[in-house]
PDB file of C-alpha atoms in Angstrom:
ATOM      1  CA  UNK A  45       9.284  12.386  -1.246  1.00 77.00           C
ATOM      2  CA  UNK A  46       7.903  11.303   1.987  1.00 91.00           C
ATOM      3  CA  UNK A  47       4.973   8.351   2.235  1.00 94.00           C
ATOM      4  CA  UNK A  48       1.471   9.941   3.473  1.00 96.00           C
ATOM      5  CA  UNK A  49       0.831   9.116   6.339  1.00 97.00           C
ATOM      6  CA  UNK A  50      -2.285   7.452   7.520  1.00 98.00           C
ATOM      7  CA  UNK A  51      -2.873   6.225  10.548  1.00 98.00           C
ATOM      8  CA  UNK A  52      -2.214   2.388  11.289  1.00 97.00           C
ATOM      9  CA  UNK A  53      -5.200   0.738  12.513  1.00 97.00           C
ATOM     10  CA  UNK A  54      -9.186   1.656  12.215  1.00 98.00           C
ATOM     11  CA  UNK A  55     -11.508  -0.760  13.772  1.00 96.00           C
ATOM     12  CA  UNK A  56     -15.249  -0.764  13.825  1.00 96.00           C
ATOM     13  CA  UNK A  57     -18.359  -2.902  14.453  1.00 96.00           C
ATOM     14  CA  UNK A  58     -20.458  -4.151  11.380  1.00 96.00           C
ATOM     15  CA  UNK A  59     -22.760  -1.367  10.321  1.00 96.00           C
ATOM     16  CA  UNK A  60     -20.916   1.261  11.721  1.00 97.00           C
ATOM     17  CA  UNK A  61     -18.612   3.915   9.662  1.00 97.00           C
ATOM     18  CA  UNK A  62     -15.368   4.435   9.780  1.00 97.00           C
ATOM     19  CA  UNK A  63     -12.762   6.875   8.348  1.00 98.00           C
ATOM     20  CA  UNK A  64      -9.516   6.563   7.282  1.00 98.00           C
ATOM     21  CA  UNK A  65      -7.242   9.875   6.900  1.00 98.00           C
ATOM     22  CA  UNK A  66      -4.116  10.595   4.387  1.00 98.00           C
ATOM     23  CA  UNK A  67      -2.018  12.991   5.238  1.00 97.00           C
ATOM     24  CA  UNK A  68       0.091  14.803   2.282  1.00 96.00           C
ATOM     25  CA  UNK A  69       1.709  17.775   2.103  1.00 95.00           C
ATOM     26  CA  UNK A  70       1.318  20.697  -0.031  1.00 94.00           C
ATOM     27  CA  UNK A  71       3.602  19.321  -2.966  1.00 93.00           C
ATOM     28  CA  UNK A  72       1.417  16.000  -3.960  1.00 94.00           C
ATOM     29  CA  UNK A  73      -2.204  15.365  -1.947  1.00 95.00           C
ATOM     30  CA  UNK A  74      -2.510  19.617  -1.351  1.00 94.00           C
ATOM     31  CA  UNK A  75      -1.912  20.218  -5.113  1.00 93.00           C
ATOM     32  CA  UNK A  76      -3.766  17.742  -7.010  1.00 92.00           C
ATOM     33  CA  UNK A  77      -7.195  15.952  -7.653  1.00 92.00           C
ATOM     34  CA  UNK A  78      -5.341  12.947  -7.732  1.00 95.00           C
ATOM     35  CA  UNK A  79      -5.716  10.753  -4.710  1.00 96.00           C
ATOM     36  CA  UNK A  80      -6.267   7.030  -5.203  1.00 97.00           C
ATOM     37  CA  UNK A  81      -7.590   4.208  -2.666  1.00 98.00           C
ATOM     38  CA  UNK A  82      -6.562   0.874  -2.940  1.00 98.00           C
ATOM     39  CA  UNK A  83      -7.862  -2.312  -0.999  1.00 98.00           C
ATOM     40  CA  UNK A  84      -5.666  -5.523   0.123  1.00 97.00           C
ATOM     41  CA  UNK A  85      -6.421  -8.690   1.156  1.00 95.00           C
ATOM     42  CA  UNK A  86      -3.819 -11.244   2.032  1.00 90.00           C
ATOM     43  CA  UNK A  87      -2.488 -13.274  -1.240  1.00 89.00           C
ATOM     44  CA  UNK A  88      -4.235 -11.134  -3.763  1.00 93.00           C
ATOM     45  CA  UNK A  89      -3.527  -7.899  -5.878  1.00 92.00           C
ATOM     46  CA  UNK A  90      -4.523  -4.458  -5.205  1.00 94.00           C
ATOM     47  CA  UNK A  91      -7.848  -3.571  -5.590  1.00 95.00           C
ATOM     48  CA  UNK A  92      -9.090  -0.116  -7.455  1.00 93.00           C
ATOM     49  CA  UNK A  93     -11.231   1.429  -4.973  1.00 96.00           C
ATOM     50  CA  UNK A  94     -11.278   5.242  -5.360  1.00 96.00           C
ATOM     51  CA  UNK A  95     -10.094   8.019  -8.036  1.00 95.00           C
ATOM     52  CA  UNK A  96      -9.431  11.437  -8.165  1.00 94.00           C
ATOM     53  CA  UNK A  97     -10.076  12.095  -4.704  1.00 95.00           C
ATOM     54  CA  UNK A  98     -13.615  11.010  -4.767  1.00 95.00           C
ATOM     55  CA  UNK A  99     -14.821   8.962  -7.707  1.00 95.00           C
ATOM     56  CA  UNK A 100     -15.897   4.959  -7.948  1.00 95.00           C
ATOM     57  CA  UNK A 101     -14.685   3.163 -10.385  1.00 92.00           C
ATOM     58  CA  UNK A 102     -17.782   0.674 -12.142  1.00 91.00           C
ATOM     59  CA  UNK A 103     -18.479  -2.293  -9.790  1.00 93.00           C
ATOM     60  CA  UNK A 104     -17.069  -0.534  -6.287  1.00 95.00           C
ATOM     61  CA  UNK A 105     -19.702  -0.435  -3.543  1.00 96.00           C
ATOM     62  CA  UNK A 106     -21.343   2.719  -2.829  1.00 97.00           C
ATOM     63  CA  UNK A 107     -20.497   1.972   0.858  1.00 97.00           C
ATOM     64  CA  UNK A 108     -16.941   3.484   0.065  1.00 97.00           C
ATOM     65  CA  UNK A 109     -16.695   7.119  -0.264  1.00 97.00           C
ATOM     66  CA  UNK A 110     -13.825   9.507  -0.960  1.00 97.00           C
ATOM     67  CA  UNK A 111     -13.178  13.067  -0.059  1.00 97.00           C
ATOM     68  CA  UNK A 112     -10.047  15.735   0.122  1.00 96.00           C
ATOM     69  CA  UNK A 113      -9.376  18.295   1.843  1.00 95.00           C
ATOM     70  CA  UNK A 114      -6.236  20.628   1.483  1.00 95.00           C
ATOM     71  CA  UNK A 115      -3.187  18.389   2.445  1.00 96.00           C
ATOM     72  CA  UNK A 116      -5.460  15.333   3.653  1.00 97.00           C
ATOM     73  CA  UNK A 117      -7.992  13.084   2.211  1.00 97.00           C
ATOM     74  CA  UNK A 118     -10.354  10.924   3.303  1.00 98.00           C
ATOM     75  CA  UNK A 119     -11.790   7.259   2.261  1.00 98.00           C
ATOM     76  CA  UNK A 120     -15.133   6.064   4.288  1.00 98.00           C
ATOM     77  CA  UNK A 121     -16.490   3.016   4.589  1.00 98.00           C
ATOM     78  CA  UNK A 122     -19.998   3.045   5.300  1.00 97.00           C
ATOM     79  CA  UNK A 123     -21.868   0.065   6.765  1.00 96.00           C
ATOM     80  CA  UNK A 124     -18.680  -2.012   7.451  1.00 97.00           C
ATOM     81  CA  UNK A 125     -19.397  -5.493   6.551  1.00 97.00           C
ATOM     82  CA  UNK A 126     -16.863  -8.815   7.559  1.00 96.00           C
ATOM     83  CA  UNK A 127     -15.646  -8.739   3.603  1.00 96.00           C
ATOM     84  CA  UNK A 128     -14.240  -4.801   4.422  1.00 97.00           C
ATOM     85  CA  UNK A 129     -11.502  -6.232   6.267  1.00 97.00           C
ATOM     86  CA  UNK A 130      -8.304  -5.693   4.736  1.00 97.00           C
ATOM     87  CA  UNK A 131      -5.418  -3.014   4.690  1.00 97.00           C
ATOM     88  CA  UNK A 132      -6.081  -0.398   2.796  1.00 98.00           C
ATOM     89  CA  UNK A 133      -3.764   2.502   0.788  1.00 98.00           C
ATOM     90  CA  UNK A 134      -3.717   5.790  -0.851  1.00 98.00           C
ATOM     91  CA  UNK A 135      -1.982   7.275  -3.105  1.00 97.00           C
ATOM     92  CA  UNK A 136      -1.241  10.592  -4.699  1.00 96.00           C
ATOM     93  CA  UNK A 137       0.218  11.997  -7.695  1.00 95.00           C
ATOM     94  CA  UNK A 138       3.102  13.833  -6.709  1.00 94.00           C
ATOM     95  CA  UNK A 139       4.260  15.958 -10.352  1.00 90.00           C
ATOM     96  CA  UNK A 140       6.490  14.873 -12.801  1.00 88.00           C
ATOM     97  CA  UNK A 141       4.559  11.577 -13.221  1.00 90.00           C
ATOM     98  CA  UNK A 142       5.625  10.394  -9.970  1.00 92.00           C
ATOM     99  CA  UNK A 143       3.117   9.166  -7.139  1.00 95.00           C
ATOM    100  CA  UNK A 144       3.148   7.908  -3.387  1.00 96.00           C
ATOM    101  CA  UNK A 145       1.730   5.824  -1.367  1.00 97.00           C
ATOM    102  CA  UNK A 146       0.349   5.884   2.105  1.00 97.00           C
ATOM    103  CA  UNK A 147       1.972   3.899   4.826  1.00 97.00           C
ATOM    104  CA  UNK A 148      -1.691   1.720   5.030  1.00 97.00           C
ATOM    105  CA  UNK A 149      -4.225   1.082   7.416  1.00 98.00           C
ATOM    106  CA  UNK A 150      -5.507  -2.120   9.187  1.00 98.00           C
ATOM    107  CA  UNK A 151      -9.206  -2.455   9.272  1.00 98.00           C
ATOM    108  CA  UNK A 152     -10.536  -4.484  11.484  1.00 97.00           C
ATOM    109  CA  UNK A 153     -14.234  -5.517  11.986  1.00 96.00           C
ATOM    110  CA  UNK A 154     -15.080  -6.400  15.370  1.00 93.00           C
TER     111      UNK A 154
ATOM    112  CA  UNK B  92     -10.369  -7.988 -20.769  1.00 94.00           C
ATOM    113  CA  UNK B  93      -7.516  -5.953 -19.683  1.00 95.00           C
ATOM    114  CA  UNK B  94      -4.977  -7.824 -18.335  1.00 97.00           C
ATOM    115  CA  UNK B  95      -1.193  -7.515 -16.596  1.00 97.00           C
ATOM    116  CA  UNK B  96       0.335 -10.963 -16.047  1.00 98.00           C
ATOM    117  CA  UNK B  97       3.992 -10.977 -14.357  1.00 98.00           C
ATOM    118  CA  UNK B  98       6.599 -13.174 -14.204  1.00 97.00           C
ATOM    119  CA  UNK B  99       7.080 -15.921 -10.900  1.00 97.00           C
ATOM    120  CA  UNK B 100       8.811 -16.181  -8.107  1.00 98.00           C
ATOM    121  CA  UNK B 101      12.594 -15.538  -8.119  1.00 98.00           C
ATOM    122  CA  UNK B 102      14.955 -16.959  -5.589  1.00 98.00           C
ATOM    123  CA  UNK B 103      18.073 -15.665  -6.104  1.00 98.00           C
ATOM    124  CA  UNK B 104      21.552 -15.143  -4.119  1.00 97.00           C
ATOM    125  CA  UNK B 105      22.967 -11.258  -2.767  1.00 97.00           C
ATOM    126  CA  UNK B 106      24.930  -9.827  -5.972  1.00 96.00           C
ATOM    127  CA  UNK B 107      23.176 -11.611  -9.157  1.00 97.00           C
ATOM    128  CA  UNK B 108      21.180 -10.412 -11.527  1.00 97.00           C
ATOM    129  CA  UNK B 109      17.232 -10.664 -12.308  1.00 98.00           C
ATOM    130  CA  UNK B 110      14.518  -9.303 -14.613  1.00 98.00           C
ATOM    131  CA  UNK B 111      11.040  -9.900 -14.278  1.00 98.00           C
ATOM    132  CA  UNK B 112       8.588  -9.081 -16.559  1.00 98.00           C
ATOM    133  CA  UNK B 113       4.768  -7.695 -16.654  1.00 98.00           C
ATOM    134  CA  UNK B 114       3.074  -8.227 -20.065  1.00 98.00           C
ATOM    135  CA  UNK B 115      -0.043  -6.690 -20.666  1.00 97.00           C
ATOM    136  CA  UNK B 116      -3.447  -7.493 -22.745  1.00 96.00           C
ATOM    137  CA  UNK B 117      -6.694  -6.612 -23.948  1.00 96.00           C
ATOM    138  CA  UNK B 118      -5.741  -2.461 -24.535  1.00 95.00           C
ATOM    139  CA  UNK B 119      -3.149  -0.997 -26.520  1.00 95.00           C
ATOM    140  CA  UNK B 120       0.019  -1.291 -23.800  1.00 95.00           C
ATOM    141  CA  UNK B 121       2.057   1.340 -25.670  1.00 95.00           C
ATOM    142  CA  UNK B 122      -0.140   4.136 -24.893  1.00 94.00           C
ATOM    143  CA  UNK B 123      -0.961   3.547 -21.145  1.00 94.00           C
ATOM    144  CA  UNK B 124       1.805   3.768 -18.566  1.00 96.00           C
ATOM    145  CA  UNK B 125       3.032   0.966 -16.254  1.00 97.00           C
ATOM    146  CA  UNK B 126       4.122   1.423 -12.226  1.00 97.00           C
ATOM    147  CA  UNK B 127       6.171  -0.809 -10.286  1.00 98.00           C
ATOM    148  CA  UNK B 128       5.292  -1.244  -6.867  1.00 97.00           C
ATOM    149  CA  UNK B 129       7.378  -3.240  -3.998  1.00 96.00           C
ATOM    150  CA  UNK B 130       5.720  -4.041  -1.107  1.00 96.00           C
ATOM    151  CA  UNK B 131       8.443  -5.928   1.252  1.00 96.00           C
ATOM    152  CA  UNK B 132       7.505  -8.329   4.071  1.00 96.00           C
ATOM    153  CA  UNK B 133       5.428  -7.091   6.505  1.00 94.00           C
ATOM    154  CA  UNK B 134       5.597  -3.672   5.305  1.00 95.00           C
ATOM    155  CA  UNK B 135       3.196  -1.661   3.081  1.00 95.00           C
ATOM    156  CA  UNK B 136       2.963  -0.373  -0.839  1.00 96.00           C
ATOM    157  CA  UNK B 137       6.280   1.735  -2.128  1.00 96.00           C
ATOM    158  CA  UNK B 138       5.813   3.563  -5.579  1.00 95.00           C
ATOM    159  CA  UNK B 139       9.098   2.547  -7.390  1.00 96.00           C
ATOM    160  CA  UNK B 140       8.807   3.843 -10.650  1.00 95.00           C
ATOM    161  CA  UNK B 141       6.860   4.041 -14.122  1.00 96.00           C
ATOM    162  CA  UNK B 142       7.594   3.735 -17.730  1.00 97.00           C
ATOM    163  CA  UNK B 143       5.873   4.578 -20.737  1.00 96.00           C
ATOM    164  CA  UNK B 144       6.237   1.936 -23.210  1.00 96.00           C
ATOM    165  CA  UNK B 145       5.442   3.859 -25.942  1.00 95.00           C
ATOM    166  CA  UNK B 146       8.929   5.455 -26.036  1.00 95.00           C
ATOM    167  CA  UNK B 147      10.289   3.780 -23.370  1.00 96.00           C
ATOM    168  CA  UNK B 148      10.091   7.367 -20.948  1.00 96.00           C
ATOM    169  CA  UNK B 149      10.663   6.137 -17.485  1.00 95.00           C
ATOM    170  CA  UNK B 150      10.665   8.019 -13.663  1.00 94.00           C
ATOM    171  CA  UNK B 151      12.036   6.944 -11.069  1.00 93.00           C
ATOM    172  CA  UNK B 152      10.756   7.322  -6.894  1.00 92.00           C
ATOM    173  CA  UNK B 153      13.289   9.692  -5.862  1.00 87.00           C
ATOM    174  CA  UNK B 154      12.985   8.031  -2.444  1.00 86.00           C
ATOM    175  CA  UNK B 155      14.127   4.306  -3.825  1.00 85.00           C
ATOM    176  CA  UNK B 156      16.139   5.367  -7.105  1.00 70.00           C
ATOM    177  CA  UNK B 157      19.438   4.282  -8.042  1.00 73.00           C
ATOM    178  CA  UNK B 158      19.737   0.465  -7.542  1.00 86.00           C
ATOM    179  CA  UNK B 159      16.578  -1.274 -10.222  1.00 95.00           C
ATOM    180  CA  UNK B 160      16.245  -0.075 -13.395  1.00 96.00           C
ATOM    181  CA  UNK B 161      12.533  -0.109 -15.337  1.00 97.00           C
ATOM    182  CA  UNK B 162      12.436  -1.117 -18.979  1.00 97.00           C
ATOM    183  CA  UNK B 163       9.662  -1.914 -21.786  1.00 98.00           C
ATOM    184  CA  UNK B 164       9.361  -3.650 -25.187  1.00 97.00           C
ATOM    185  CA  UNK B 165       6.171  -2.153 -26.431  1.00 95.00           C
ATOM    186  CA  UNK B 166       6.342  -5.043 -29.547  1.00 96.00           C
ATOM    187  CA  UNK B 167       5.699  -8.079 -27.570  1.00 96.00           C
ATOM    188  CA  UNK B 168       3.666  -5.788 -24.639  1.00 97.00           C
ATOM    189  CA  UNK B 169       6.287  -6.241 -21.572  1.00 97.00           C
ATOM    190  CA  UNK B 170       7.214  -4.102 -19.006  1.00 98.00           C
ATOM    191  CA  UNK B 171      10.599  -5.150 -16.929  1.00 98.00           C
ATOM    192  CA  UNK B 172      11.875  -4.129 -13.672  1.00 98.00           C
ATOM    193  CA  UNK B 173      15.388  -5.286 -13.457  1.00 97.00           C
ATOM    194  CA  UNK B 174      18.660  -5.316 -10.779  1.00 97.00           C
ATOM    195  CA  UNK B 175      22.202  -5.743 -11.665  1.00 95.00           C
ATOM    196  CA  UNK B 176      23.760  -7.132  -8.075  1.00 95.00           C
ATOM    197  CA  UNK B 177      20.647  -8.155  -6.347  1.00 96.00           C
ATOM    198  CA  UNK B 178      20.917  -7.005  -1.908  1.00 95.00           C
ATOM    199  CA  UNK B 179      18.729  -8.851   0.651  1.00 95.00           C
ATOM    200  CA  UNK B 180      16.907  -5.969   1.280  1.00 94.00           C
ATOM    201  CA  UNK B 181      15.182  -6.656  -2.152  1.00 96.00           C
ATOM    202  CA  UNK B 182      13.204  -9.299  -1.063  1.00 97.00           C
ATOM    203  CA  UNK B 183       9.859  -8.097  -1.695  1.00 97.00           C
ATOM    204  CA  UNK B 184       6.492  -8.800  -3.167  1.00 97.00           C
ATOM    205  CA  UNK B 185       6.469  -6.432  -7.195  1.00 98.00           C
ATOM    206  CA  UNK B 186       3.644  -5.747  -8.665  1.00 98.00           C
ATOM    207  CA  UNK B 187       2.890  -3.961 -12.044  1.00 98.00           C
ATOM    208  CA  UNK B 188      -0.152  -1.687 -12.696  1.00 98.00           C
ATOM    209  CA  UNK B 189      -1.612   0.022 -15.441  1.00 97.00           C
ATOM    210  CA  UNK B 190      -2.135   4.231 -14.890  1.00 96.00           C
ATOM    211  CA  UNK B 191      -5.483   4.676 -15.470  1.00 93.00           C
ATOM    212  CA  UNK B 192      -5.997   6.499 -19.064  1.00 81.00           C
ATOM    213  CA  UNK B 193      -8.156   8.927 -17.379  1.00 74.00           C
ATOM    214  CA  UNK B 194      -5.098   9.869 -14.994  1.00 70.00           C
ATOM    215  CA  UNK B 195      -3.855   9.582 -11.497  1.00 87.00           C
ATOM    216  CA  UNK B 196      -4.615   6.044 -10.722  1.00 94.00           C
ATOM    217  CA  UNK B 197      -3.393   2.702 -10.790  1.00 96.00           C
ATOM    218  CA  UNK B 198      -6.943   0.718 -12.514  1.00 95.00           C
ATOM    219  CA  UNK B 199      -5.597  -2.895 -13.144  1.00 96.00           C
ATOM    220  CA  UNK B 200      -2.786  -4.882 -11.370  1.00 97.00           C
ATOM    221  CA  UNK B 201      -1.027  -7.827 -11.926  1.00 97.00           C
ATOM    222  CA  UNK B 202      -0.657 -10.374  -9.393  1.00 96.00           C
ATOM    223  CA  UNK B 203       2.646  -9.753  -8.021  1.00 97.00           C
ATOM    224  CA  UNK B 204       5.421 -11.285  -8.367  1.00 98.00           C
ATOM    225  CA  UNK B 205       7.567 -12.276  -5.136  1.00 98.00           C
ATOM    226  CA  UNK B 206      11.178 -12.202  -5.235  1.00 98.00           C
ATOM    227  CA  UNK B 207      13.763 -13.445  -2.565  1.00 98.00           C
ATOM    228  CA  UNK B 208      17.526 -12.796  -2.141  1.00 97.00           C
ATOM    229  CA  UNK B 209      19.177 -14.773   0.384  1.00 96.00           C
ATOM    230  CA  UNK B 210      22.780 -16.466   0.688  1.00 94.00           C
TER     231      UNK B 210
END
């Protein structure tokens, strides 16, 4: 059970959009509606940002989006504010009530 | 208010033992199940393992098996992640979460708690 792989770093300027990819294979993101996004900023817990593949949870900003597609999914962040900066991770079930995580991206807003 | 609160920070020494806890709040703990999560410095999120502390049913990462062991006590509501000879390598930052009743997510966290093995 490998991590998913997402790519380290995604930078953008306020406003913009910006897309972060998860890459999975065929045994946990490919075969399940299951792919979580979760947001970090230094000292604090994970935040809840995205479930099964592309649903907010109450009090999430519109601004983030979800999406899957075979083996990868996506998360987008839409009109990247200052506050967006953080690392962020997904995560997929991967059967017999085990998951993974992604090896996490840096966002940075310019 | 759901609620996970764990245990604080450990320093221990390479080969001794530790157990730190996660109790939960504000749902009924024996019929959601709990993750462990390591994240060690500088590094990012590893799934370790879950439990269900209704019956105690617990998986293991097959990547990171074999050394921790996860435990519950679904009477007083805690959750345990636990070593028997403690390595350097397990200096991390644990946290708990809750799997989301509606399935394949982690929904509420608790805020981690750090531990650090050194000689």
């Amino acid at each position: 059970q490998s991590a998913l792989t997402q790519p380290a770093s995604v930078s953008g300027s306020p406003g913009q959009s910006i897309t972060i990819s998860c890459t999975g294979t065929s045994s946990d993101v490919g075969s399940y509606n299951l792919v979580s996004w979760y947001q970090l900023h230094p000292g604090k817990a994970p935040k809840f940002m995205i479930y099964e593949d592309n649903k907010r949870p109450s009090g999430v900003s519109t601004r983030f989006s979800g999406s899957r597609s075979g083996n990868t999914a996506s998360l987008t962040i839409s009109g990247l504010q200052a506050e967006d900066e953080a690392d962020y991770y997904c995560c997929s079930y991967a059967g017999s009530t085990t998951y993974v995580f992604g090896t996490g991206t840096t966002v940075t807003v310019l | 208010e759901v609620q996970l609160v764990q245990s604080g920070a450990e320093v221990k020494k390479p080969g001794e033992s530790l157990k730190i806890s996660c109790m939960g709040s504000g749902y009924n703990f024996a019929a959601s199940w709990i993750a462990w999560v390591r994240q060690m410095p500088g590094k990012g999120l590893e799934w370790m393992g879950i439990i269900y502390p209704g019956d105690s049913d617990a998986r293991y990462s097959p990547s990171i098996q074999g050394h921790f062991t996860i435990s519950a006590d679904k009477s007083i509501s805690a959750t345990y992640l636990q070593w028997s000879s403690l390595e350097a390598s397990d200096t991390a930052l644990y946290y708990c979460a809750r799997l989301s009743p509606y399935g394949g997510s982690f929904d509420y966290w608790g805020q981690g708690t750090l531990v650090t093995v050194s000689s």
